[in-house]
CSV table of C-alpha atoms in Angstrom, one decimal:
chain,number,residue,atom,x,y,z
M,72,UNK,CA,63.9,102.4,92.1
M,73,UNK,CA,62.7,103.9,96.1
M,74,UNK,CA,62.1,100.5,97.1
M,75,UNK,CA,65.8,99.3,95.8
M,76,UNK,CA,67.5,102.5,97.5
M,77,UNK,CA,65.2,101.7,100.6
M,78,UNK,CA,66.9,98.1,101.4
M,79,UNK,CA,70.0,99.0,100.9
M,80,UNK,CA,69.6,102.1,103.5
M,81,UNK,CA,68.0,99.4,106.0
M,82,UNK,CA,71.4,97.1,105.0
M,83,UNK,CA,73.3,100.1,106.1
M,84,UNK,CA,71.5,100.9,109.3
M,85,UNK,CA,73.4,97.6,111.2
M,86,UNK,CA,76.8,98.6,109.3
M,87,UNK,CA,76.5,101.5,110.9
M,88,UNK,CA,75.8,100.5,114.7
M,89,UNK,CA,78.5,97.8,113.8
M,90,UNK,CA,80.9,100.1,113.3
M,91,UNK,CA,79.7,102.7,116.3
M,92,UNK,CA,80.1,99.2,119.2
M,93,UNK,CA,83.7,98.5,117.5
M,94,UNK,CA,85.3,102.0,117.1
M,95,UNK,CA,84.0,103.0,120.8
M,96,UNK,CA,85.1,99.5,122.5
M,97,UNK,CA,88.3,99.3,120.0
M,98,UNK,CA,89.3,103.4,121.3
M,99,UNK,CA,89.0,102.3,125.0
M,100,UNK,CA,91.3,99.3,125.1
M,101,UNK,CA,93.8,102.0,124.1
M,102,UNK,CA,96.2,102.9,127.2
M,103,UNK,CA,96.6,106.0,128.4
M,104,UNK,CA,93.6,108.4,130.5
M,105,UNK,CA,92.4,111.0,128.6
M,106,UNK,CA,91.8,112.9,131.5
M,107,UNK,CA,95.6,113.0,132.0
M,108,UNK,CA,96.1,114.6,129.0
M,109,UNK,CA,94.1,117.3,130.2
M,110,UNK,CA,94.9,117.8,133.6
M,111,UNK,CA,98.7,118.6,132.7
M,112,UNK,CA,101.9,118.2,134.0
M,113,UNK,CA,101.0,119.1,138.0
M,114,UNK,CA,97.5,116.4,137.7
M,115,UNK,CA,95.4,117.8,140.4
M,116,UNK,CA,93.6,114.9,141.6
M,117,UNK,CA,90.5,117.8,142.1
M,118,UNK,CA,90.6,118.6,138.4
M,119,UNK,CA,91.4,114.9,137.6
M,120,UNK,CA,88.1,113.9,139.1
M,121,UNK,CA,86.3,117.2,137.8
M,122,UNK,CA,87.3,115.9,134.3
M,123,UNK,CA,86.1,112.5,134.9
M,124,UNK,CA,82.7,113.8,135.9
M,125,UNK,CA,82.5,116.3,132.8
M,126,UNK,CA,83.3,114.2,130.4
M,127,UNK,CA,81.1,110.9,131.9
M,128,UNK,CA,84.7,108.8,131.7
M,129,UNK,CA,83.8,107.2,135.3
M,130,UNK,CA,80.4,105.5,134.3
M,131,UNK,CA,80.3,102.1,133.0
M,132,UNK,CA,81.2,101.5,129.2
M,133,UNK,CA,78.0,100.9,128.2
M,134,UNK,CA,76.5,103.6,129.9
M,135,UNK,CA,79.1,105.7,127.9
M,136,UNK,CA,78.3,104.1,124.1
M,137,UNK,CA,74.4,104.8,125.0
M,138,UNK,CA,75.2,108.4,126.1
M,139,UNK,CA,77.4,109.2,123.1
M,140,UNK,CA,74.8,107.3,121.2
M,141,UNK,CA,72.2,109.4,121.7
M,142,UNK,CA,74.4,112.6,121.4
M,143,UNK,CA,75.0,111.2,117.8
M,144,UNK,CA,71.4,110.6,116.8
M,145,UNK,CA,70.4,114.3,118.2
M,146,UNK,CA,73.7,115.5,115.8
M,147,UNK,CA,75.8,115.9,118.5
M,148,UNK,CA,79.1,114.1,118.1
M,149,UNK,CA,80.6,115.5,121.6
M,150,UNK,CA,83.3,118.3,122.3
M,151,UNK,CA,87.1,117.7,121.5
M,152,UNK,CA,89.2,117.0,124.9
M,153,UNK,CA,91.7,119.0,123.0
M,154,UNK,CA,90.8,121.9,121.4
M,155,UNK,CA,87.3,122.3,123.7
M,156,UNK,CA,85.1,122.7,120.1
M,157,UNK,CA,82.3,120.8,118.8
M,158,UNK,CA,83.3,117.9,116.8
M,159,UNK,CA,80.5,118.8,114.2
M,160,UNK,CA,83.1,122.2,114.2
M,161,UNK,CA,86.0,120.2,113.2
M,162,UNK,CA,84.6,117.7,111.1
M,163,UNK,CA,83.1,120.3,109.1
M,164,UNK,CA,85.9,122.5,108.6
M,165,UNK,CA,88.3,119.7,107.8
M,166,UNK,CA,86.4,117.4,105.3
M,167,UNK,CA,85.6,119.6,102.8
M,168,UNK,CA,89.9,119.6,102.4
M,169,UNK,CA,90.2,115.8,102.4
M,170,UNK,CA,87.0,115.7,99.5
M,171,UNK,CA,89.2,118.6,97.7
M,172,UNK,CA,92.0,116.0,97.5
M,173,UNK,CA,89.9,113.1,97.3
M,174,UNK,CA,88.2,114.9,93.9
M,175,UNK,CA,91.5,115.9,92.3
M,176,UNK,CA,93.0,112.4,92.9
M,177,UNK,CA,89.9,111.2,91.0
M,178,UNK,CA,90.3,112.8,88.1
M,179,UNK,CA,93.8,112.3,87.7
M,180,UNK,CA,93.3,108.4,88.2
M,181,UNK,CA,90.4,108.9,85.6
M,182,UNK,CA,92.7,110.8,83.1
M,183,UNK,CA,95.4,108.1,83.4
M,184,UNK,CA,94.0,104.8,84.0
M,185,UNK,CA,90.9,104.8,81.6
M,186,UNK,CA,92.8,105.5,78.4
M,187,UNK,CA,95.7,103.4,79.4
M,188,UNK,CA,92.9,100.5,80.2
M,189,UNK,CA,91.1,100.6,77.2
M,190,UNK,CA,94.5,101.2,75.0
M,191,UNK,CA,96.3,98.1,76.8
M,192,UNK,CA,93.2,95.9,76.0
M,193,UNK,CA,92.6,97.2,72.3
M,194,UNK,CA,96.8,96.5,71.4
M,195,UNK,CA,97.0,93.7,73.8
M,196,UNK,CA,99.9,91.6,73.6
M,197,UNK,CA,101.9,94.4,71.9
M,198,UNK,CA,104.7,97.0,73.5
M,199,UNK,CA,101.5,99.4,74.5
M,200,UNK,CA,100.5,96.3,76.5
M,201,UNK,CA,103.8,95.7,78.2
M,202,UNK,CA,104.3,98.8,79.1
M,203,UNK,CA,100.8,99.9,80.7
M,204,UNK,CA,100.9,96.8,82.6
M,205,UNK,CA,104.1,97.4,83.8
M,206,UNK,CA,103.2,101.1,84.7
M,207,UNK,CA,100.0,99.7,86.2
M,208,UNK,CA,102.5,97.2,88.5
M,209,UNK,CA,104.6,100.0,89.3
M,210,UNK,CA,101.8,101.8,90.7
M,211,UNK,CA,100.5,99.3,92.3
M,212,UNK,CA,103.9,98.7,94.4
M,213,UNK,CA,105.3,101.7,95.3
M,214,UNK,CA,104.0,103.3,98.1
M,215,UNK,CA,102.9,106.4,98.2
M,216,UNK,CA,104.5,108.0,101.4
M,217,UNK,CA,107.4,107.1,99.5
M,218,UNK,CA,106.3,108.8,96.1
M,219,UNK,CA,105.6,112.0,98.3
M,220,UNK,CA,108.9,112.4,99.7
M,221,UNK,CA,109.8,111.8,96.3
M,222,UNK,CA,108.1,114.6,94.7
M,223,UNK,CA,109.0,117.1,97.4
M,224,UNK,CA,112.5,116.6,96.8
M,225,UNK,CA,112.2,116.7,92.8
M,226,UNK,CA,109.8,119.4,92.5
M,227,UNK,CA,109.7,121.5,95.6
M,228,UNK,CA,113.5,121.2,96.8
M,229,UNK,CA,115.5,120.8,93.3
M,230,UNK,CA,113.2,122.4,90.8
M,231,UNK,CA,111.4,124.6,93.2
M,232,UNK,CA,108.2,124.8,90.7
M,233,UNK,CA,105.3,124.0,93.8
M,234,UNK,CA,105.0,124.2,97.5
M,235,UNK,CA,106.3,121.3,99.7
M,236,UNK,CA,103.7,121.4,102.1
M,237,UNK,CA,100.5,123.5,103.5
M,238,UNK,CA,97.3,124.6,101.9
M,239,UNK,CA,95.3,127.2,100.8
M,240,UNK,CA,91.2,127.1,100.5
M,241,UNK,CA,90.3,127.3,96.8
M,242,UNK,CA,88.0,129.7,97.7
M,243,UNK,CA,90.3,132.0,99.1
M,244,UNK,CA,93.0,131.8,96.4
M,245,UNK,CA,92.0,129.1,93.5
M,246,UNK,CA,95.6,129.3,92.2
M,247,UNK,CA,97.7,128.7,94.9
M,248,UNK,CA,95.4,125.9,96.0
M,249,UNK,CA,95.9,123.9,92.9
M,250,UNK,CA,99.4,124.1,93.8
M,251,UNK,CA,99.6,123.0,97.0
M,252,UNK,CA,97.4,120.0,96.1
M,253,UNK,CA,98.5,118.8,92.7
M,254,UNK,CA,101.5,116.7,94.4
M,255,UNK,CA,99.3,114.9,97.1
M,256,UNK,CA,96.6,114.7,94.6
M,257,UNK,CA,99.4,113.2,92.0
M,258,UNK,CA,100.3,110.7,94.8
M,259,UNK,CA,97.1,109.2,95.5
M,260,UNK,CA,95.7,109.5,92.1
M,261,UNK,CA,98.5,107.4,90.8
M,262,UNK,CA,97.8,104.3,92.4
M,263,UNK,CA,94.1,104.6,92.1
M,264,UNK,CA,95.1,105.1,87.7
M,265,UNK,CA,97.0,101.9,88.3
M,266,UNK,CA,94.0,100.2,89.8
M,267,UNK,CA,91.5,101.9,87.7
M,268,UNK,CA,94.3,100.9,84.5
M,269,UNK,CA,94.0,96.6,85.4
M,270,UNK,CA,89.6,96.8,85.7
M,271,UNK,CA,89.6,98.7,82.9
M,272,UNK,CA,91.6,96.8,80.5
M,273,UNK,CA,89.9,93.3,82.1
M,274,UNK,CA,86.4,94.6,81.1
M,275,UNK,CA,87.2,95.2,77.5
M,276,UNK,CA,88.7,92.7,77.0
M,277,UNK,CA,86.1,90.6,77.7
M,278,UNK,CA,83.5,93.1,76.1
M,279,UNK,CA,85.4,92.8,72.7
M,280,UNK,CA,84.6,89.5,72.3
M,281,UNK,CA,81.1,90.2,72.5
M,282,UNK,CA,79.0,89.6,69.5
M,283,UNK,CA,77.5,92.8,69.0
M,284,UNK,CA,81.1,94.3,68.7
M,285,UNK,CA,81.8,91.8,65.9
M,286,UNK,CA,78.4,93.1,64.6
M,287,UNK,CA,79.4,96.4,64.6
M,288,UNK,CA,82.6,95.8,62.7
M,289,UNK,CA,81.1,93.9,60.0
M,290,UNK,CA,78.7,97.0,59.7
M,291,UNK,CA,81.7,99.0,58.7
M,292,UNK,CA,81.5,101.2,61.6
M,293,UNK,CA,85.1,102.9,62.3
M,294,UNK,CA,87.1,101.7,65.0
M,295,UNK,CA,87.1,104.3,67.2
M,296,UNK,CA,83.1,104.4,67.2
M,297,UNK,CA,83.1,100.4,68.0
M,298,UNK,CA,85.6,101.0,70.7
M,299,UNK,CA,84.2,104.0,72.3
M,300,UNK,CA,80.5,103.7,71.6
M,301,UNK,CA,80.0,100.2,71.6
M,302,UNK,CA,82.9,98.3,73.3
M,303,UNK,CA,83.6,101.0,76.4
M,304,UNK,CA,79.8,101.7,77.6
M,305,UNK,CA,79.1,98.6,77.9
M,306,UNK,CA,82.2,97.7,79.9
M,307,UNK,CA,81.1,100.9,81.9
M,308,UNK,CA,79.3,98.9,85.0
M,309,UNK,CA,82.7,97.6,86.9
M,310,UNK,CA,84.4,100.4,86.4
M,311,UNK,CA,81.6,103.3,87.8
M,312,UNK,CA,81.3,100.7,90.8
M,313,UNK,CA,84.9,100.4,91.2
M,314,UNK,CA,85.1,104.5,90.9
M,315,UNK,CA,82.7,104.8,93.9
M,316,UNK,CA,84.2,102.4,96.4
M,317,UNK,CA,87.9,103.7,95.2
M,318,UNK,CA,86.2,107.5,95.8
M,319,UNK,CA,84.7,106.0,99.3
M,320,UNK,CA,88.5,104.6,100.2
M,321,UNK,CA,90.4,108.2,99.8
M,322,UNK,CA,87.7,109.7,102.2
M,323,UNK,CA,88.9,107.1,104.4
M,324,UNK,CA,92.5,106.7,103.5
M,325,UNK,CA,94.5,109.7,102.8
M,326,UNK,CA,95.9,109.6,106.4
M,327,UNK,CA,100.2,109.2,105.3
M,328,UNK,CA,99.9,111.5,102.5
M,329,UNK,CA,98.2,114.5,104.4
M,330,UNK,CA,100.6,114.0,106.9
M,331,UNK,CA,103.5,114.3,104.8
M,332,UNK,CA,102.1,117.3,102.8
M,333,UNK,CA,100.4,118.7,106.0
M,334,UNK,CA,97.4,119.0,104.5
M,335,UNK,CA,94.6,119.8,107.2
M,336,UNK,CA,92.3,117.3,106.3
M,337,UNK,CA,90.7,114.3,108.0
M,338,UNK,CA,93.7,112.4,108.0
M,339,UNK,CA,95.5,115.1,109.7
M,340,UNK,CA,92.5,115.3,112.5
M,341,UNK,CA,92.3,111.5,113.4
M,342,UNK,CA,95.9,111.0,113.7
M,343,UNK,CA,96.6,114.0,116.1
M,344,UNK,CA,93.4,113.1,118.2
M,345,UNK,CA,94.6,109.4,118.1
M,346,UNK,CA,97.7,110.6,119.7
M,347,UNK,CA,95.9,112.9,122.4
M,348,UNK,CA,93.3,110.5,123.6
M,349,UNK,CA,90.8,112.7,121.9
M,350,UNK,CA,87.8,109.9,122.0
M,351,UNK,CA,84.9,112.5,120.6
M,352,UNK,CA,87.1,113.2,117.6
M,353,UNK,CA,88.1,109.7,116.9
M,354,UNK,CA,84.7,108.2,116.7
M,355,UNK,CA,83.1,111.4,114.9
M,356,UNK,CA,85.6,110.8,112.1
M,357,UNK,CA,85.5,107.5,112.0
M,358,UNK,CA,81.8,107.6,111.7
M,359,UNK,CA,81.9,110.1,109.4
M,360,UNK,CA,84.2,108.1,107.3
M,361,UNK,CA,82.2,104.9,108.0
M,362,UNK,CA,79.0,107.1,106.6
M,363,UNK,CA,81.0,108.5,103.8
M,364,UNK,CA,82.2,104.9,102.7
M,365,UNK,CA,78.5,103.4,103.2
M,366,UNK,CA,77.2,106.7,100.9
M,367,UNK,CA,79.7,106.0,98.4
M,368,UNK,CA,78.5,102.0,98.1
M,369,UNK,CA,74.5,103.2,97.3
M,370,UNK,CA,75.6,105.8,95.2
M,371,UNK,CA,77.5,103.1,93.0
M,372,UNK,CA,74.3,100.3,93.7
M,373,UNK,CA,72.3,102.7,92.4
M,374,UNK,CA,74.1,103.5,89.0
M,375,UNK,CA,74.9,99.7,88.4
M,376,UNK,CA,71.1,99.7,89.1
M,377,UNK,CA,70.7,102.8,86.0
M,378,UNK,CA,73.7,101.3,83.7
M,379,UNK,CA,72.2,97.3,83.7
M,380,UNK,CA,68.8,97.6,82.3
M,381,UNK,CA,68.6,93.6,83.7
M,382,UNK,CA,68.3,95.0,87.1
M,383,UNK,CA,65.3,97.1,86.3
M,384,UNK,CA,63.6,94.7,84.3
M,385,UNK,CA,63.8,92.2,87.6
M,386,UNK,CA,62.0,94.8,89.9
């Protein structure tokens, strides 16, 4: 079990660097001088060069990735151009917001998409069939920037029953956070059910064919024990895989709906420091997100590794 968790940590070691080369070379091909950002509207050419020197943005490139490099490996991801904080600051006070969301998205896509799966493939070809596939389609298509301004309009401007926008920490009031982040959570949560809805569905089907569900039937067990018991845990191993790299994607991909909720979260950070030139907070979060996406991947190796006793019989 170490040694399997072992080689895929060395696998994820050259990800990693990988990702550091592309997001640092990628974020300097951008136009635009940080260091005008900075400097403000009157640009002394003083406190232009001052900022150069500071921030090391007159040494060679590769000077720069080994400097930033090192930073990193010491836990020092830099300070923002913008805001003048640590990066470690903002990262740390924003992604525990973006895992909030992530979380409640999850179990809504759970509370959807895993009945609707396993319904759709136990009445498949009948109207329950038709109609989860077409909600699965439907969730699938529509986008969910869309589906948020939808939901703001319905339930915030017409019905007035939640918040349209902002957020509140659940430990400072548990209530009014659950409001704020039912809708985004709603939003993303709906397309992950969809997704969730078609894997789900495609692995039972294939796992009621098995012989050992015919077994159980002709045992006289009752349905709902061969489905649930029998039929489902064994079509468990795609869809806990799926769950982790799905989990892994909304750290990474909740940028539009936080922005139309204005939620603070990670997607919130990346875009304004996009927008400012703000290189430290760019590739903290994007190596963060890299991290968080690589994390996710293990954690789902290792409970394919736990669910398939044929993997632990070949080590």
């Amino acid at each position: 079990m170490l040694s399997y968790i072992a080689r895929r940590l060395v696998i994820a070691i050259p990800t990693l660097i990988l990702v550091s080369i592309f997001v640092f070379v990628l974020q300097k091909l951008l136009p635009g001088d940080p260091a005008l950002v900075l400097a403000g509207e009157e640009r002394d050419p003083a406190v232009l060069e001052f900022i150069r020197e500071k921030y090391r943005l007159n040494d060679p490139i590769i000077y720069q990735y080994f400097y930033w490099m090192k930073a990193m490996l010491q836990g020092d991801l830099g300070i923002s151009l913008r805001t003048n904080l640590p990066v470690t600051e903002l990262i740390a006070d924003k992604l525990p917001v973006t895992i909030q969301l992530a979380v409640m998205a999850m179990i809504i896509a759970f509370a959807i998409g895993i009945p609707a799966g396993i319904l759709s493939a136990v009445r498949k070809g009948t109207a329950i069939d038709y109609i989860a596939n077409f909600v699965a389609l439907s969730g699938l298509s529509i986008p969910n920037f869309w589906l948020g301004i939808m939901l703001i309009m319905l339930v915030s401007v017409h019905l007035g029953w939640l918040p349209a926008s902002g957020y509140e920490s659940p430990f400072v009031d548990p209530l009014k956070s659950l409001q704020t982040m039912i809708m985004p959570a709603f939003v993303l949560g709906t397309a992950l059910a969809a997704t969730l809805m078609r894997h789900t569905r495609s692995a039972m089907l294939g796992v009621l064919k098995a012989d050992y569900v015919r077994t159980a039937r002709a045992k006289g067990l009752l349905e709902n024990v061969v489905i649930l018991k029998h039929a489902f845990r064994n079509a468990l191993l795609p869809i806990v895989t799926l769950s982790a790299l799905l989990f892994g994607e909304l750290l990474a991909g909740a940028v539009l709906t936080e922005q139309i909720f204005t939620i603070p979260g990670f997607g919130k950070l990346i875009v304004d420091a996009v927008f400012t030139r703000d290189y430290a907070v760019v590739q903290g979060v994007v190596m963060c997100t890299a991290a968080g996406f690589i994390l996710m991947n293990l954690i789902a190796d290792v409970l394919y590794f736990l669910l398939n006793p044929r993997m632990r019989s070949s080590l």
